[in-house]
Tab-separated table of C-alpha atoms and ligand atoms in Angstrom:
chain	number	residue	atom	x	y	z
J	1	UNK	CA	0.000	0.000	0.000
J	2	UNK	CA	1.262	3.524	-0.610
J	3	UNK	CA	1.106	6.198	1.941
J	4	UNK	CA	-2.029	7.859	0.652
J	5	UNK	CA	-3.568	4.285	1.523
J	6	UNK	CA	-3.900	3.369	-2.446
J	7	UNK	CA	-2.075	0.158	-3.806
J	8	UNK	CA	-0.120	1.116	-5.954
J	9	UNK	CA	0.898	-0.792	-9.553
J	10	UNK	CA	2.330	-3.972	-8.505
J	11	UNK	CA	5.340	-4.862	-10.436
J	12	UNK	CA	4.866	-8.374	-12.371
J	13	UNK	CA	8.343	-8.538	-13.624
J	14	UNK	CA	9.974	-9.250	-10.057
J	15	UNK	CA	10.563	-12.926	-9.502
J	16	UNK	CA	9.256	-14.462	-6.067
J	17	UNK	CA	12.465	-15.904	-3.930
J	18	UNK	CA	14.362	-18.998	-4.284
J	19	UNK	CA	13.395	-21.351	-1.104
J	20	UNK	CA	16.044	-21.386	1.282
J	21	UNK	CA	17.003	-24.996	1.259
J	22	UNK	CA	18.229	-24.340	-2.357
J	23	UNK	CA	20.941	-22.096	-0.499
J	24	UNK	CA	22.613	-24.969	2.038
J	25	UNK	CA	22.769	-27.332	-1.580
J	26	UNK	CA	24.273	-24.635	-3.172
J	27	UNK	CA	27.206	-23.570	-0.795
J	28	UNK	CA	27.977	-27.454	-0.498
J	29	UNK	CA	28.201	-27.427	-4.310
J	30	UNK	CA	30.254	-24.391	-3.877
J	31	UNK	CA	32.517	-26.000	-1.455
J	32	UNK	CA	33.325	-29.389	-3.286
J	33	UNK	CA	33.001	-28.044	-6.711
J	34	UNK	CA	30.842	-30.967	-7.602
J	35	UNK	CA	28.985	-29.171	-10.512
J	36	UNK	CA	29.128	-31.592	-13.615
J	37	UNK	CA	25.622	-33.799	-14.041
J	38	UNK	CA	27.799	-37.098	-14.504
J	39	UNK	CA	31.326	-36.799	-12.241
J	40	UNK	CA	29.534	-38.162	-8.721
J	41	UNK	CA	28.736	-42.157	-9.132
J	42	UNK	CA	25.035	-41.602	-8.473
J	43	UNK	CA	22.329	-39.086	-6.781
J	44	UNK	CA	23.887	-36.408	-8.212
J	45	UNK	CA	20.917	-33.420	-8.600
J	46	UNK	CA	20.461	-33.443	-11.954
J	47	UNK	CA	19.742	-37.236	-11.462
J	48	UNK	CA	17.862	-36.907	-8.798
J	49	UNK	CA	15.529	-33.760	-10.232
J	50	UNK	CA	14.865	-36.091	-13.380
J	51	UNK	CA	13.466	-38.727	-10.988
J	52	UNK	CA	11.671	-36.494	-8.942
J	53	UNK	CA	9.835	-34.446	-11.962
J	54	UNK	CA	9.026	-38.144	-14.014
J	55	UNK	CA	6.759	-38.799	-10.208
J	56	UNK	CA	5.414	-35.944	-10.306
J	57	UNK	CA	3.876	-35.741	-13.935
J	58	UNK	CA	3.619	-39.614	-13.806
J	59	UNK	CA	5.990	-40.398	-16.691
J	60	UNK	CA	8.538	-43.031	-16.846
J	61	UNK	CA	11.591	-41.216	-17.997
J	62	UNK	CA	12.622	-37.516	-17.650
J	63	UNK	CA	15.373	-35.993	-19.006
J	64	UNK	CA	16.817	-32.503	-17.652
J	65	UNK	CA	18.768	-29.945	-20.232
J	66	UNK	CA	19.584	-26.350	-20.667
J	67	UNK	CA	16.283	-25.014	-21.791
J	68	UNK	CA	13.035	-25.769	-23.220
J	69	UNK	CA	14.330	-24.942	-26.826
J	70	UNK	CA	16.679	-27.629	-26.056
J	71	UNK	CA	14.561	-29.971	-25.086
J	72	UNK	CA	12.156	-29.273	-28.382
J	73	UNK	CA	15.290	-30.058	-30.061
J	74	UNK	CA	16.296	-33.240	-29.255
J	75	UNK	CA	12.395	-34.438	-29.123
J	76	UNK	CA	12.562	-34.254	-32.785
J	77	UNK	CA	16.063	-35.397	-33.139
J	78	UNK	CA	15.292	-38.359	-31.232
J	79	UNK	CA	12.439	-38.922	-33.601
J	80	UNK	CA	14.847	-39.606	-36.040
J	81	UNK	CA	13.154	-37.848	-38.844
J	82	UNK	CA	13.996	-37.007	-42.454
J	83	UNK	CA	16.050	-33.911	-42.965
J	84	UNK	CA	13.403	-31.376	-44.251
J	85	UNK	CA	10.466	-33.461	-42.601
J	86	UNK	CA	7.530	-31.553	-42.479
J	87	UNK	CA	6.015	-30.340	-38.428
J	88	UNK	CA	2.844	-28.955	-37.451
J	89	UNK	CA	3.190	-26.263	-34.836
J	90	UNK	CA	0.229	-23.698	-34.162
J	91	UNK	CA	0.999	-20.193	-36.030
J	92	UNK	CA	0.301	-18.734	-31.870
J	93	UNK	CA	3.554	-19.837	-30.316
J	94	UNK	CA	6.689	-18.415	-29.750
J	95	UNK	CA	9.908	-17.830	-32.024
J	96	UNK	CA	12.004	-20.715	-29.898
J	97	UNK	CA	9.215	-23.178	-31.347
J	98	UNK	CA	10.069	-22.912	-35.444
J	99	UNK	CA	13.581	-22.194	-34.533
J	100	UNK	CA	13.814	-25.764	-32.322
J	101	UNK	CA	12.127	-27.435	-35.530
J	102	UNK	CA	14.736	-25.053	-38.185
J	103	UNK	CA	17.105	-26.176	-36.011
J	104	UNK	CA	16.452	-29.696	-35.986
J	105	UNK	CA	16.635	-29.325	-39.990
J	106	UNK	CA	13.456	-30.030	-40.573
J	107	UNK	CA	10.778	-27.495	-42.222
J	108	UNK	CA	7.658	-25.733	-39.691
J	109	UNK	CA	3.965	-25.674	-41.545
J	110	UNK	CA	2.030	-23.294	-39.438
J	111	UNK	CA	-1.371	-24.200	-38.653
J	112	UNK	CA	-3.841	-21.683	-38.151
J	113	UNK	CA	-4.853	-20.427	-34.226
J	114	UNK	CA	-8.705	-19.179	-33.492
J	115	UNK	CA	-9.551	-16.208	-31.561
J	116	UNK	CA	-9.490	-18.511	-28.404
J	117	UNK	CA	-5.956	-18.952	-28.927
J	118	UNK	CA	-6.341	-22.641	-29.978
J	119	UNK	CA	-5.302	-24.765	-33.208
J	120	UNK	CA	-8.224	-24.729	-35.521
J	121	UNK	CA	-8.870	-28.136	-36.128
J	122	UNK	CA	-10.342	-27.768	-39.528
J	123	UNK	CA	-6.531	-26.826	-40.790
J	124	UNK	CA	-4.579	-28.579	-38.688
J	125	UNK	CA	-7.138	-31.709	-40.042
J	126	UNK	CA	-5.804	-30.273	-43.700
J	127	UNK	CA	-2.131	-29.619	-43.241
J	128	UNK	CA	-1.643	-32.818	-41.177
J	129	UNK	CA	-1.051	-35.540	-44.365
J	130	UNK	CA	1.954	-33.433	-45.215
J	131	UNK	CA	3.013	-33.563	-42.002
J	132	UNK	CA	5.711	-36.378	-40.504
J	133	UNK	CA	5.310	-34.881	-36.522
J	134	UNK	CA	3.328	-32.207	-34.651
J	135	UNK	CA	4.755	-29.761	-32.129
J	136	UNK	CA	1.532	-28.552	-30.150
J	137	UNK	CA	2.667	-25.558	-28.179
J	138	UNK	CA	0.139	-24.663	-25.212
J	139	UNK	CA	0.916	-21.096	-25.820
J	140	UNK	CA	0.240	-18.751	-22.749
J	141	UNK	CA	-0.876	-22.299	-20.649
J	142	UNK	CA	-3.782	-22.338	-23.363
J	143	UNK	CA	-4.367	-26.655	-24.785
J	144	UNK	CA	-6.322	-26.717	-27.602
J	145	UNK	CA	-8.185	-29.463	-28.178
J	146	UNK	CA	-5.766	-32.586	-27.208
J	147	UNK	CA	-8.633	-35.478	-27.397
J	148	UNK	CA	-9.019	-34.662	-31.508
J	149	UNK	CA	-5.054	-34.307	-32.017
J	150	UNK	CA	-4.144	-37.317	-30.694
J	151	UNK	CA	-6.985	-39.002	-32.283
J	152	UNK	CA	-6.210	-37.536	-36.046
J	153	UNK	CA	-2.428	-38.375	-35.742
J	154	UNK	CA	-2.645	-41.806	-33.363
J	155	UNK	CA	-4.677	-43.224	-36.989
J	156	UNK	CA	-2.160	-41.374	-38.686
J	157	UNK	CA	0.720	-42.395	-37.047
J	158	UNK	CA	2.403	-38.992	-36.445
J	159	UNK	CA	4.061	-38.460	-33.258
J	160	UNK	CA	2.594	-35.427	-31.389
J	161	UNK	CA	5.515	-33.562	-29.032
J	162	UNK	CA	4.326	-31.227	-26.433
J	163	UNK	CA	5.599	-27.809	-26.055
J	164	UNK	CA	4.786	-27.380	-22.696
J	165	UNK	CA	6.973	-24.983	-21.274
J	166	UNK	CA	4.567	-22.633	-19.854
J	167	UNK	CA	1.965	-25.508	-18.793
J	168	UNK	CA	3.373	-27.105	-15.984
J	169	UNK	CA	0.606	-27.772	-13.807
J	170	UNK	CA	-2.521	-28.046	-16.430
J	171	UNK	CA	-4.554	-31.074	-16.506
J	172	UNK	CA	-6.150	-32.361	-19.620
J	173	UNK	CA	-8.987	-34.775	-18.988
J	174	UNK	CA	-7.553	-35.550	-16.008
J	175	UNK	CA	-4.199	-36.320	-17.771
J	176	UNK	CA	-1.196	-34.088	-16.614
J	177	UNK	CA	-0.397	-31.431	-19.959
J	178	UNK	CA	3.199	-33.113	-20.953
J	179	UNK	CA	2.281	-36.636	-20.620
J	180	UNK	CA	-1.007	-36.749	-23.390
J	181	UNK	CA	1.622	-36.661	-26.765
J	182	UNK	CA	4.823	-38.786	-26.776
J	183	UNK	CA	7.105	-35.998	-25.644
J	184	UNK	CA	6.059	-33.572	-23.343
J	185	UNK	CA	8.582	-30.310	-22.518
J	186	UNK	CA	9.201	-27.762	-19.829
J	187	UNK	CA	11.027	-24.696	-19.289
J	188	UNK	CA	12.470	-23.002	-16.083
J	189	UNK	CA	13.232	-19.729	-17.280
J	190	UNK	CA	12.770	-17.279	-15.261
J	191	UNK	CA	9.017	-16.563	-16.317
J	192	UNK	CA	7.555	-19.740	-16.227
J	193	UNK	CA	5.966	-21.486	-12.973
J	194	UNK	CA	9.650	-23.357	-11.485
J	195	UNK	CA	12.310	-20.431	-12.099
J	196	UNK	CA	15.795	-21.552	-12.693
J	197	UNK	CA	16.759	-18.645	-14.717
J	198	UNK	CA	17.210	-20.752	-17.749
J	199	UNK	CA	16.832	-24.969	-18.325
J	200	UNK	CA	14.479	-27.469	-19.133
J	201	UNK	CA	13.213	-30.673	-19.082
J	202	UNK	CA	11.620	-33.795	-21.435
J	203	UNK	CA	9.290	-36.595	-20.520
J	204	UNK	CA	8.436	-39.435	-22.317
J	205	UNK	CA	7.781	-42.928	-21.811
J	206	UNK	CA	9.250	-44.451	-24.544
J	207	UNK	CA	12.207	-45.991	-23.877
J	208	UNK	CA	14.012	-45.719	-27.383
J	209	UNK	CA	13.048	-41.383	-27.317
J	210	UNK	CA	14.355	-41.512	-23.515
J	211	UNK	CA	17.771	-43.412	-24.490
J	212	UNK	CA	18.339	-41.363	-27.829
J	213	UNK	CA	17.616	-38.161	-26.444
J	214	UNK	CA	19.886	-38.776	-23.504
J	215	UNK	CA	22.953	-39.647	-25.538
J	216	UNK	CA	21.963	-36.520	-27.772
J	217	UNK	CA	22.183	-34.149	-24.481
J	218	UNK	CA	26.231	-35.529	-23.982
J	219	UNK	CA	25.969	-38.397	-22.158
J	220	UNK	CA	29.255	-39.299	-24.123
J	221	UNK	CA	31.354	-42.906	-22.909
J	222	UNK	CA	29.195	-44.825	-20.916
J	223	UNK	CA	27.633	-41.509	-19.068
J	224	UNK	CA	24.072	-42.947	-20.581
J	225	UNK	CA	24.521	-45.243	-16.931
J	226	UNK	CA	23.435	-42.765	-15.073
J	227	UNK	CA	19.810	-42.664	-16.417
J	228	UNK	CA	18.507	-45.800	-15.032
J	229	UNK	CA	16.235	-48.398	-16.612
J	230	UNK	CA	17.517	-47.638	-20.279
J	231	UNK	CA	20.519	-49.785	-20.583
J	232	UNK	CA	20.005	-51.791	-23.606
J	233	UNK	CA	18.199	-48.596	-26.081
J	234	UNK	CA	21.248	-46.742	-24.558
J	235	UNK	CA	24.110	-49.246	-24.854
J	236	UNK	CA	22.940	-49.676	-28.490
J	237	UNK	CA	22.863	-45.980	-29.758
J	238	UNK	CA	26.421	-44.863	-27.867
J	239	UNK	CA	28.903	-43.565	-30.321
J	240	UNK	CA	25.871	-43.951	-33.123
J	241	UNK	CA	24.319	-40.137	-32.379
J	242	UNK	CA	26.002	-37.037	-32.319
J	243	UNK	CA	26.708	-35.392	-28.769
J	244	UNK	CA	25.099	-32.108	-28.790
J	245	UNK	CA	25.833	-31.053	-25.560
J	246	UNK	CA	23.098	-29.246	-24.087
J	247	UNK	CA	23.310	-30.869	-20.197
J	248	UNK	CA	21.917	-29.485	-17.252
J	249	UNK	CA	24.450	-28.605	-14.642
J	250	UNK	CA	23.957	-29.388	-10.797
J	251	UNK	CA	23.330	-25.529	-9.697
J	252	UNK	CA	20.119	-25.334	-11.486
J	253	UNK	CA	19.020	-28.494	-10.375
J	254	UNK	CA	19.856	-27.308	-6.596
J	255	UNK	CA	17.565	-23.887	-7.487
J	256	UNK	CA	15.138	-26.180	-9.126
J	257	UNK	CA	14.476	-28.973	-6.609
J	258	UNK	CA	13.256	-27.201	-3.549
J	259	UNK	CA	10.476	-25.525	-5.871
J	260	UNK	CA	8.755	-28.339	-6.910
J	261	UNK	CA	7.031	-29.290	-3.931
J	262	UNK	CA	5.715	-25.474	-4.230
J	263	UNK	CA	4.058	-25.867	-7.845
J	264	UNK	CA	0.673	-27.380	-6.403
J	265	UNK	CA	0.059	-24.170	-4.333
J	266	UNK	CA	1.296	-22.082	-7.042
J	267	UNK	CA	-1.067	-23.587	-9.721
J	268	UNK	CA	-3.904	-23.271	-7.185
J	269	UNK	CA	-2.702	-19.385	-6.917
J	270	UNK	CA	-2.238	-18.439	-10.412
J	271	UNK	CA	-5.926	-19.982	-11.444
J	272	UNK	CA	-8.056	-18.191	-8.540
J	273	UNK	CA	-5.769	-14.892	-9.277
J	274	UNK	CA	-6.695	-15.540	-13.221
J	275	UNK	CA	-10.412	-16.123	-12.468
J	276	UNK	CA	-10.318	-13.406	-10.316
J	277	UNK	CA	-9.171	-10.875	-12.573
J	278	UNK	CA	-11.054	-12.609	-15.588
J	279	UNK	CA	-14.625	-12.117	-14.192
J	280	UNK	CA	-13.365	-8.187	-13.785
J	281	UNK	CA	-12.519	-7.744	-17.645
J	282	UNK	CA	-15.145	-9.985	-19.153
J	283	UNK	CA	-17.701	-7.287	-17.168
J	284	UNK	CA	-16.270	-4.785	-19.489
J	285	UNK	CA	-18.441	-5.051	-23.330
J	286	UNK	CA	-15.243	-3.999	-24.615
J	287	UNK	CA	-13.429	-6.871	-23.564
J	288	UNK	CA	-13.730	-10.645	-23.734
J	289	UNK	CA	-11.453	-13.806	-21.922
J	290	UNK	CA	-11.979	-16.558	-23.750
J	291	UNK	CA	-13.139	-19.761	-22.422
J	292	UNK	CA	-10.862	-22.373	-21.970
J	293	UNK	CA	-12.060	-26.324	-23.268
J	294	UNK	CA	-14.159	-28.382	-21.511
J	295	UNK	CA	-11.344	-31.094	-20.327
J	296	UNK	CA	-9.140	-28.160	-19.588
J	297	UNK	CA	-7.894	-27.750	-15.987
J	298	UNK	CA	-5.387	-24.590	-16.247
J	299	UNK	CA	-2.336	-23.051	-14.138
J	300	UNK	CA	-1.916	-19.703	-15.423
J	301	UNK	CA	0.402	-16.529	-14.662
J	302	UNK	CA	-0.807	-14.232	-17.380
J	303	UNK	CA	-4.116	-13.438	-18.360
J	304	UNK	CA	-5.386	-12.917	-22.423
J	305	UNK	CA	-8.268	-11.215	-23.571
J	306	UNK	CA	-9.367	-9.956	-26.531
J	307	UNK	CA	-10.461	-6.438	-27.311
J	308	UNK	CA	-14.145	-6.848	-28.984
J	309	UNK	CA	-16.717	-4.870	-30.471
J	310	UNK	CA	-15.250	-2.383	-33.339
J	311	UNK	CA	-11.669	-1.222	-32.210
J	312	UNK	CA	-9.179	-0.074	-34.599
J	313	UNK	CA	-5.407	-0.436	-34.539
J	314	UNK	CA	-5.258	3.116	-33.073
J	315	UNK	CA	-7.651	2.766	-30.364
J	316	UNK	CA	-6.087	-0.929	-29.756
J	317	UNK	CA	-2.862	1.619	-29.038
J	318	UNK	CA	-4.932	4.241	-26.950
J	319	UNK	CA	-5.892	1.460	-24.724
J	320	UNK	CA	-2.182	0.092	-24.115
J	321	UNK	CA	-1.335	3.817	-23.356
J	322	UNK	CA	-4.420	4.141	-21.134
J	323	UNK	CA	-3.358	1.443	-19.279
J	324	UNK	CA	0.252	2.311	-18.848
J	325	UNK	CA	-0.413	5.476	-17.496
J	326	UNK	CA	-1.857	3.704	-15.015
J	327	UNK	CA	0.806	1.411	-14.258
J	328	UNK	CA	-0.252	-1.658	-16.269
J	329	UNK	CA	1.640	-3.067	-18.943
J	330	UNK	CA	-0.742	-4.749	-21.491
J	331	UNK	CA	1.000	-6.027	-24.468
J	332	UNK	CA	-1.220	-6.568	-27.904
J	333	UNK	CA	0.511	-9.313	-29.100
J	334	UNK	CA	0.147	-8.206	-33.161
J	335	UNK	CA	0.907	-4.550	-31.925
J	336	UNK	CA	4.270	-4.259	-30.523
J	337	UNK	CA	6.980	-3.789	-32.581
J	338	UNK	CA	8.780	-6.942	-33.758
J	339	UNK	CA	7.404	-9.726	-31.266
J	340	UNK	CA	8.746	-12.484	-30.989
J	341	UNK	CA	4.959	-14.300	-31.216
J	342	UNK	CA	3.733	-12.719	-34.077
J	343	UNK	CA	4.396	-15.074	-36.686
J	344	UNK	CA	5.166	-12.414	-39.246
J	345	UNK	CA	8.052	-11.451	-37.039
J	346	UNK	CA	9.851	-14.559	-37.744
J	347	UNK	CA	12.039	-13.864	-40.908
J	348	UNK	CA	14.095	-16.832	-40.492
J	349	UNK	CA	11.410	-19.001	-42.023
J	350	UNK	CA	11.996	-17.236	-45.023
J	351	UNK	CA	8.396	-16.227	-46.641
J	352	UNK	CA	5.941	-16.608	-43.668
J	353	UNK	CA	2.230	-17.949	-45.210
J	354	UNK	CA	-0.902	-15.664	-45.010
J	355	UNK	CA	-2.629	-16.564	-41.856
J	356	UNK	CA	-5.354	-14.354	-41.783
J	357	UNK	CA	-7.235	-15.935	-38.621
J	358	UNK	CA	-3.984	-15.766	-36.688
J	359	UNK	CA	-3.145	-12.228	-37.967
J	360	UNK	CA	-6.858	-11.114	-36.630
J	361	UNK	CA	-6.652	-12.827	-33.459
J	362	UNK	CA	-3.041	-11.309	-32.515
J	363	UNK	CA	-3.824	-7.474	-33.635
J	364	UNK	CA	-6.795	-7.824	-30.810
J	365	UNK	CA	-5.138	-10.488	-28.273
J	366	UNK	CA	-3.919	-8.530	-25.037
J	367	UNK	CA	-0.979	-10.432	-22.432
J	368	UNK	CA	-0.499	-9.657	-18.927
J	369	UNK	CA	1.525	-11.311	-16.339
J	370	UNK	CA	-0.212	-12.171	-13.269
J	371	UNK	CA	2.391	-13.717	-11.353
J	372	UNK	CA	0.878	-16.003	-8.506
J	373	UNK	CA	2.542	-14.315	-5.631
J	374	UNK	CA	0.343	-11.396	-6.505
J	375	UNK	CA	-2.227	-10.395	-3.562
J	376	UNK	CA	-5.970	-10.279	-4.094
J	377	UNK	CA	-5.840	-6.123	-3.472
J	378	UNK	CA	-3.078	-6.414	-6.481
J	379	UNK	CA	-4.967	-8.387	-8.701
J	380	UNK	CA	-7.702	-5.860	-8.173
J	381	UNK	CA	-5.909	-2.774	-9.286
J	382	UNK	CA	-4.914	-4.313	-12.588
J	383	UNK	CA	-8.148	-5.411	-13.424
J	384	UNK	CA	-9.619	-1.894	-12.821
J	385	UNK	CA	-6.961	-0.603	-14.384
J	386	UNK	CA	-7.412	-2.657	-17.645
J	387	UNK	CA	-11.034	-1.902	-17.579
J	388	UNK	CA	-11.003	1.768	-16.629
J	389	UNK	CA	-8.508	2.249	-19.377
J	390	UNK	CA	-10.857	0.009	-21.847
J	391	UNK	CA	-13.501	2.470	-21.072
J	392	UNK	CA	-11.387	5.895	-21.195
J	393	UNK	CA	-10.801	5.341	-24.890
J	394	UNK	CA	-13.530	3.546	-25.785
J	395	UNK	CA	-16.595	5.300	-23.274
K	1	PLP	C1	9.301	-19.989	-22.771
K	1	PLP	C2	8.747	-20.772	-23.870
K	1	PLP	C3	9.590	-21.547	-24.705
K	1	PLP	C4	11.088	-21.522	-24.611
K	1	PLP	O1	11.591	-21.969	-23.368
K	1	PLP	P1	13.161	-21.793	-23.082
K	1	PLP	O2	13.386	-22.606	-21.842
K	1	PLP	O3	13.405	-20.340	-22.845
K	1	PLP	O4	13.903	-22.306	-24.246
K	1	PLP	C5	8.986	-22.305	-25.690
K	1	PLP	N1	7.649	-22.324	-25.858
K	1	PLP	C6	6.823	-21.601	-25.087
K	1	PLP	C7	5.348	-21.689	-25.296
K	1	PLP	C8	7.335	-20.798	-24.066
K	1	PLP	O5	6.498	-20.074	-23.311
């Protein structure tokens, strides 16, 4: 609270602090050195994070790396796919997405996203034949419809890997988000649920993915027998896959760790603080949050609406200024200046396709972070803000 009595605008950019126990791991790191995944014999925190996150999503193998992008990466590398195979990803993502699949040497077909920020399943029914695997991103926390995917590609026999690095935490029909396609893939940079600054994770239970993947990451010599239960897919790829390197070291595991016993509360958090301000906007006739699916069970720290009935670009702009002046920053997604999830913005591709449902959704889709340490009071004053500053420009 400020003097006066007001809150004032609550910063969303701050992170919340690391639990202490990560502290007393971390100075005995510090002490022996012991920072390499695979120089202690067993238990060493990498290890032991992989086995604790497979438990908790309920998947048989886990495998950690240095980011989500990372972990996209060797997904499709340890699909073993043509170079130049064809991947569906949702047009709604962002840049790291094509770039893990450019990467990989393989070719993105963008499939088109509704206003509910969700594939449309009439084209991703239509580009799938091309396709030889699908990258579903649950952009924002948002799952489109999972039951239909993995329906269309199980009878087509097209692998289906998760990009779930802001998801950890949604349920899909009862089904942890991660463990529905044959991958699943997390992030802990520092703006997703578990902050590490930067790493990630992959889950699968498919042994030959697991064992490929891990030799992939640099588990070079006989490193691979550190990942239990995968000895004979392991023994026979060694020395058959290229070593790309992209481990996890035992510091972020040690920041990591002590944070997953917190990710319960904080999806609990982030989804009454996202209701909360949600009923506020969709009030508002100038503003509208989407409904999530049916079979969706979410665990946000953003909010998205869209900005309905007759704005223009300009006013779209207004607003954003409206709402800055009073402290919140509201991002239009097709508005701001070269962002990086505006599909247009990725050059890289080469000639980006016409996607005129995606274009219309992201020149009206707003983003704010709603982080879930944010009080009730907090919550409050940016959803009057956002509507107060809907209504300024648009009264
Ligand atoms: C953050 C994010 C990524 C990239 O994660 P990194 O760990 O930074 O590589 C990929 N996809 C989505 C949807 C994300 O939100």
């Amino acid at each position: 609270m400020a003097p006066d009595g007001q809150t004032l605008a609550p910063n969303v950019y701050d992170a919340e602090p690391i639990p202490a126990a990560a502290r007393a791991e971390i100075d005995r790191m510090l002490s022996s050195g012991d920072l390499f995944r695979y120089t202690a014999p067993a238990d060493a925190p990498v290890a032991l994070l992989e086995q604790e996150f497979a438990e908790l999503l309920g998947a048989r193998y886990a495998l950690a790396v240095s980011s989500c992008s990372a972990a996209l990466f060797l997904s499709l590398k340890a699909l073993d796919l043509p170079k130049g195979a064809k991947v569906l990803i949702p047009a709604f993502t962002f840049a790291a997405v094509p770039s893990s699949v450019v990467h990989a040497e393989c070719e993105p077909v963008l499939v088109e996203v509704g206003e509910n920020y969700r594939v449309d399943m009439d084209d991703f029914a239509a580009k799938l034949p091309q396709a030889q695997a699908v990258m579903i991103s649950h952009m924002r926390g948002h799952t489109s419809d999972m039951d239909a995917i993995m329906e269309l590609c199980d009878a087509a026999g097209i692998p289906v890997i998760e990009d779930a690095a802001h998801s950890l935490g949604t349920v899909w029909n009862g089904r942890n988000i991660g463990t529905v396609g044959k991958v699943g893939c997390f992030s802990f940079q520092s703006y997703k649920l578990v902050n590490a600054g930067e790493g990630g994770i992959m889950i699968t239970d498919d042994p030959e993915i697991a064992a490929r993947a891990i030799i992939m990451s640099g588990a070079y010599e006989t490193n691979w027998k550190k990942h239990p239960g995968l000895t004979n897919s392991c023994a026979h790829w060694q020395n058959k896959l290229p070593l790309y390197n992209l481990r996890m070291q035992n510091l972020s595991a040690a920041v990591i760790r002590p944070q997953l016993p917190l990710v319960a509360e904080r999806v609990a958090k982030g989804r009454a603080g996202h209701d909360r301000v949600a009923e506020q906007l969709n009030l508002s006739a100038f503003l509208e949050v989407p409904e999530a699916l049916g079979p969706e069970e979410r665990a946000p720290d953003s909010i998205q609406f869209n900005l309905v009935g007759g704005w223009t670009d300009q006013s779209a702009l207004d607003f954003q200024a409206a709402a800055k002046a009073r402290g919140v920053s509201v991002q239009v997604f097709g508005l701001s200046e070269g962002n990086a999830r505006a599909f247009w913005n990725w050059q890289f591709l080469g000639e980006t396709p016409d996607l005129p449902r995606t274009r219309a959704m992201l020149m009206r889709a707003c983003d704010v972070r709603l982080p879930t340490r944010l009080t009730e009071a907090e919550l409050d004053y940016i959803a009057a803000a956002i509507v107060d500053a809907a209504a300024e420009v648009r009264g």
